[in-house]
PDB file of C-alpha atoms in Angstrom:
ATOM      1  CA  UNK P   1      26.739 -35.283 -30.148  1.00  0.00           C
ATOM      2  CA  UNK P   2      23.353 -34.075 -30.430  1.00  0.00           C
ATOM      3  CA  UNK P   3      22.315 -36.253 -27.473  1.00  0.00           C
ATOM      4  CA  UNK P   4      24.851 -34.329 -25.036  1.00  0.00           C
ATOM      5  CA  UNK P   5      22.952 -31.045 -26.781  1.00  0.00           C
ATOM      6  CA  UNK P   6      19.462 -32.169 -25.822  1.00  0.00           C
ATOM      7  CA  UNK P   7      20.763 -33.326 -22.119  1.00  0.00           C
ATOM      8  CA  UNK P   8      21.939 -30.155 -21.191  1.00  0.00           C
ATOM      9  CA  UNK P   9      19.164 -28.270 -22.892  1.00  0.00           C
ATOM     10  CA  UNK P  10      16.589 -30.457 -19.788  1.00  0.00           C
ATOM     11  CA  UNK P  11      19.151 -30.069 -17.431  1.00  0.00           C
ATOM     12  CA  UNK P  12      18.832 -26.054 -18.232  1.00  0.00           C
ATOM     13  CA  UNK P  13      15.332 -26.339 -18.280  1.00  0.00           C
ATOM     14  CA  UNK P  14      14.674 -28.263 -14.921  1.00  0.00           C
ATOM     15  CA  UNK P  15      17.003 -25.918 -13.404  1.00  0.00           C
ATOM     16  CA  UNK P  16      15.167 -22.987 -14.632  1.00  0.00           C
ATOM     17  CA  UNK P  17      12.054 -24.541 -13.105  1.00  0.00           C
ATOM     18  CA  UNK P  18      13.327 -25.514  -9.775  1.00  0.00           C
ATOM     19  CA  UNK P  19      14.378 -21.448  -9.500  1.00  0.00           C
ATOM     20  CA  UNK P  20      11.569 -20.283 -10.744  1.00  0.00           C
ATOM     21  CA  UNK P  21       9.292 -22.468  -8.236  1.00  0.00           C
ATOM     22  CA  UNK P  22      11.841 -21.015  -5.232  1.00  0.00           C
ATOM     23  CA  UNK P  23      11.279 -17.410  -6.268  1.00  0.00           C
ATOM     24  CA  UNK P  24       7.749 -17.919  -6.710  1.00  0.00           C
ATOM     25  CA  UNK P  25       6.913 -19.805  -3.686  1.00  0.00           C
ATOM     26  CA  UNK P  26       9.573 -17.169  -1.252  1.00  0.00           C
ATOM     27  CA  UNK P  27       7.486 -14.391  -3.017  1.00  0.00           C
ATOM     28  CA  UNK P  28       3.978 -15.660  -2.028  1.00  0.00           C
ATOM     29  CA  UNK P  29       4.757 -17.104   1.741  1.00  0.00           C
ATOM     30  CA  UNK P  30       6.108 -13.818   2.185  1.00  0.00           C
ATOM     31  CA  UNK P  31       3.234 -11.793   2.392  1.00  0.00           C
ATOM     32  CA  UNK P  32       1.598 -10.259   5.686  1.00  0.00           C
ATOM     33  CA  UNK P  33      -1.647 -12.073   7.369  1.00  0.00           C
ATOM     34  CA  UNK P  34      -4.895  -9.800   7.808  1.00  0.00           C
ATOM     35  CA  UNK P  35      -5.757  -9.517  11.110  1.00  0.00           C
ATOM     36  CA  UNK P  36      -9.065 -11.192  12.283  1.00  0.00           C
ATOM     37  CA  UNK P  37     -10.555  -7.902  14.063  1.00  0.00           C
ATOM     38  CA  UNK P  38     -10.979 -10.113  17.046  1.00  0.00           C
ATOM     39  CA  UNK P  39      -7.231 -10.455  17.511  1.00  0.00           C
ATOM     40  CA  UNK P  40      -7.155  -6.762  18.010  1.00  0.00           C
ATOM     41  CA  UNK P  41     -10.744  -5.734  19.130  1.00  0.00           C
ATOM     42  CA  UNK P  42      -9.702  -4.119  23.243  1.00  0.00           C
ATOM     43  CA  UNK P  43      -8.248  -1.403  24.639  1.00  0.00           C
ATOM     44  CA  UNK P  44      -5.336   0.587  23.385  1.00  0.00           C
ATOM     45  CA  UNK P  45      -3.337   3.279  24.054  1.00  0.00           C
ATOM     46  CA  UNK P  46      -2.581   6.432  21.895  1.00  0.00           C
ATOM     47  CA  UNK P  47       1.004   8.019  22.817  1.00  0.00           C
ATOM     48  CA  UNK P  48       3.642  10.841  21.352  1.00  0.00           C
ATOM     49  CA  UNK P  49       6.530   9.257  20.067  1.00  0.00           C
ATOM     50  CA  UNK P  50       9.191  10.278  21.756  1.00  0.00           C
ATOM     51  CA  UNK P  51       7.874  11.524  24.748  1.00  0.00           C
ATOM     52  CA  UNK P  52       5.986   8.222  25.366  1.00  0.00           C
ATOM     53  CA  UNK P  53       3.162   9.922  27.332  1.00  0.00           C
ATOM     54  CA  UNK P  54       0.194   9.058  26.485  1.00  0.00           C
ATOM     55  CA  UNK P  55      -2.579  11.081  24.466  1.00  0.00           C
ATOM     56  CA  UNK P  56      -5.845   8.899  25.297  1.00  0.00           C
ATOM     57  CA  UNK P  57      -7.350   5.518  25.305  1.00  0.00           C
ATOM     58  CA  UNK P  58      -8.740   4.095  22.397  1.00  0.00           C
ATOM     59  CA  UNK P  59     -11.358   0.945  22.057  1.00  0.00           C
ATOM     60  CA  UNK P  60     -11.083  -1.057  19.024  1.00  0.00           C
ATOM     61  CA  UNK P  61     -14.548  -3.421  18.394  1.00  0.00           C
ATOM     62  CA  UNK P  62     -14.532  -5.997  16.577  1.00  0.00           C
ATOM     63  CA  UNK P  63     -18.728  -4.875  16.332  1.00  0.00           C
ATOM     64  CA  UNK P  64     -19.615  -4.054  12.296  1.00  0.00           C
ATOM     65  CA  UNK P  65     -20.333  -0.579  11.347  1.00  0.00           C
ATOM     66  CA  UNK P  66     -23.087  -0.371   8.762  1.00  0.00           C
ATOM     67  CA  UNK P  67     -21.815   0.659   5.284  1.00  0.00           C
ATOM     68  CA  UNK P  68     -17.969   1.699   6.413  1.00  0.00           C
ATOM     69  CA  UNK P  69     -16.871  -2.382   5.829  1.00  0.00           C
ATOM     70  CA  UNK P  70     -15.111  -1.708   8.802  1.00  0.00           C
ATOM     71  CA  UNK P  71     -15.913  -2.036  12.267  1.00  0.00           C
ATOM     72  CA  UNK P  72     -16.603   0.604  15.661  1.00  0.00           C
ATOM     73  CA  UNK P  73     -13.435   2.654  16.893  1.00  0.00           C
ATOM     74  CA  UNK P  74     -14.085   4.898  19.962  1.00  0.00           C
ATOM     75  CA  UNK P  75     -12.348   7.589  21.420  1.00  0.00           C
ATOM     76  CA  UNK P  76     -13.339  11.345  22.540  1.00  0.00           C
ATOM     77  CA  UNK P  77     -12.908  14.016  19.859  1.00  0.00           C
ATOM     78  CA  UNK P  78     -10.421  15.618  22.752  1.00  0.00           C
ATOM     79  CA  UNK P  79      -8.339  12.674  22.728  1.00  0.00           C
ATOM     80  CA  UNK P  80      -7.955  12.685  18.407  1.00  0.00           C
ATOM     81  CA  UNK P  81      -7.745  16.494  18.613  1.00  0.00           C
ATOM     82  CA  UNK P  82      -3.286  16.483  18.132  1.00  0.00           C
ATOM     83  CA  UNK P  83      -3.954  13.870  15.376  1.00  0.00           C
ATOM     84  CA  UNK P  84      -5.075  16.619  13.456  1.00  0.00           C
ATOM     85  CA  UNK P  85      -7.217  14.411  11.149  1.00  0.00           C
ATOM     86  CA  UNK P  86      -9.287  16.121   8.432  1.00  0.00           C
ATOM     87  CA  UNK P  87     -12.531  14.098   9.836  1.00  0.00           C
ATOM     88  CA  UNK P  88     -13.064  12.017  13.493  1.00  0.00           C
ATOM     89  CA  UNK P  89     -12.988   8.152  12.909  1.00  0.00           C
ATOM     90  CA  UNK P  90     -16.225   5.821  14.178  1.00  0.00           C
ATOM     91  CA  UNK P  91     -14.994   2.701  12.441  1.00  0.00           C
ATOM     92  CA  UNK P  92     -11.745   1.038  11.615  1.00  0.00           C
ATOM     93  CA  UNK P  93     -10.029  -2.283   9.647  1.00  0.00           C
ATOM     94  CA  UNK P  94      -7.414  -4.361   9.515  1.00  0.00           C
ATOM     95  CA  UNK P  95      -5.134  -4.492   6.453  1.00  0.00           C
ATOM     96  CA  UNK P  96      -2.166  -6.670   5.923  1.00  0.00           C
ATOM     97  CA  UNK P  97       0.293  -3.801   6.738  1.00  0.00           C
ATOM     98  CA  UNK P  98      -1.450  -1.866   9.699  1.00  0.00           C
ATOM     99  CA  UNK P  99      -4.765  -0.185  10.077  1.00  0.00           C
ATOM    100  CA  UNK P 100      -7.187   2.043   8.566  1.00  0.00           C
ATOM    101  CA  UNK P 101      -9.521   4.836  10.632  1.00  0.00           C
ATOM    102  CA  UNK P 102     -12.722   5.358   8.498  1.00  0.00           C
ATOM    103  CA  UNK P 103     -15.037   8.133   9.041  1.00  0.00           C
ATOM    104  CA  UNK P 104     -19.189   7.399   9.118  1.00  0.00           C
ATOM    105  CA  UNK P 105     -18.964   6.856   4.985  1.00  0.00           C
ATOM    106  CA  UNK P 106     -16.121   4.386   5.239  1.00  0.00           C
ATOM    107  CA  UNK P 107     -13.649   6.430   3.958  1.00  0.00           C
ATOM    108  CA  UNK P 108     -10.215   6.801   5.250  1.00  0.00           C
ATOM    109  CA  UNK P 109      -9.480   9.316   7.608  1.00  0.00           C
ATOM    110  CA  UNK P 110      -6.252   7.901   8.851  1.00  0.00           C
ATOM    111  CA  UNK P 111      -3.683   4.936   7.923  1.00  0.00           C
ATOM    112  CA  UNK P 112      -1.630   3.020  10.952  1.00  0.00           C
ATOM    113  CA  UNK P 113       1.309   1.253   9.507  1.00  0.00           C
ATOM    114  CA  UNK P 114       2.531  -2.017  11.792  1.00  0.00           C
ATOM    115  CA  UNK P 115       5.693  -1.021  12.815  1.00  0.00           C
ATOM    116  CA  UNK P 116       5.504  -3.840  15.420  1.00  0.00           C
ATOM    117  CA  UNK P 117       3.553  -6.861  16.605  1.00  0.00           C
ATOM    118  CA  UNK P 118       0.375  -4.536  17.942  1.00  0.00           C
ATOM    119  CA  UNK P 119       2.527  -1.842  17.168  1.00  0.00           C
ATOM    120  CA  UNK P 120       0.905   1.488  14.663  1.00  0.00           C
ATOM    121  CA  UNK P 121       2.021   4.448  13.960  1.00  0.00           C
ATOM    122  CA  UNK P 122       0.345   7.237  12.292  1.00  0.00           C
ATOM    123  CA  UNK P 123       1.702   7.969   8.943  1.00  0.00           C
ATOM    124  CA  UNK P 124       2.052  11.724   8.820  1.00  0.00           C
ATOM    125  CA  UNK P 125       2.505  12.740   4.961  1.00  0.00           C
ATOM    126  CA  UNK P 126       4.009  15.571   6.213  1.00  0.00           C
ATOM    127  CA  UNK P 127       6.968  13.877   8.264  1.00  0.00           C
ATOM    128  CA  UNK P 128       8.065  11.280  10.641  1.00  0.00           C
ATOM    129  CA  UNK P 129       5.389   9.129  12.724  1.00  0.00           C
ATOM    130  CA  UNK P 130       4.388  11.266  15.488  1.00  0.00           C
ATOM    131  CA  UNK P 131       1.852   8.927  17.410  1.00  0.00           C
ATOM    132  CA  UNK P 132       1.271   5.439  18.342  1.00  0.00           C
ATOM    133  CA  UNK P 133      -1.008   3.134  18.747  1.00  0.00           C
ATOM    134  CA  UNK P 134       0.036   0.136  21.563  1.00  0.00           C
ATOM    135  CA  UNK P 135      -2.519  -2.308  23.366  1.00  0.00           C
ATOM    136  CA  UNK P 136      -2.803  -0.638  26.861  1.00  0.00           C
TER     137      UNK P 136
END
């Protein structure tokens, strides 16, 4: 008797490892890739959502920007203007989940989530998206 005890006691206990490996291992492969800034250094497009016309053009570089760990955005202050961003962007990164605009200190200005592949919109704490950010 005490045999068919201990046999089903391992049984349990490979079982509870082969589950635990599965959770572990669907947990881990499921996490986003960062972007190489190369893969999205170009030109892109700023539109509305819903409208679909666009704002302005934007140039992501994949060229560092000196203590922002985060690398040269451009576009005029005119374009950013309906944005309504508490500071204008020079620099921005990749995350695993979108993009973040960084004014001259490195500090975010603005966050981008991927809605997409090379798809961002603006998160508005204030609301839903109201811009996006496509490659042009």
């Amino acid at each position: 008797m005490p045999t068919h005890f201990l046999m089903r006691a391992l049984r349990r206990a490979s079982l509870t490892g082969v589950v635990m490996s599965v959770l572990c291992s669907s947990a881990l492969g499921s996490s986003l890739p960062l972007l190489e800034p190369a893969a999205l250094k170009g030109d892109w497009q700023l539109a509305a959502i819903g409208d679909g016309k666009a704002v302005c053009e934007v140039q992501l570089s994949d060229e560092a920007v000196a203590n922002t760990n985060a690398f040269r955005f451009s576009a005029s202050a005119e374009c950013l203007q309906p944005l309504a961003l508490h500071a204008l962007p020079v620099a921005w990164r990749p995350t695993p989940d979108g993009m973040t605009l960084t004014d001259a200190e490195g500090s975010m200005v603005a966050f981008l989530a991927l809605t997409a592949p090379k798809r961002y919109e603006l998160i508005d704490r204030n609301g839903p998206s109201r811009f996006v950010l496509i490659p042009r």
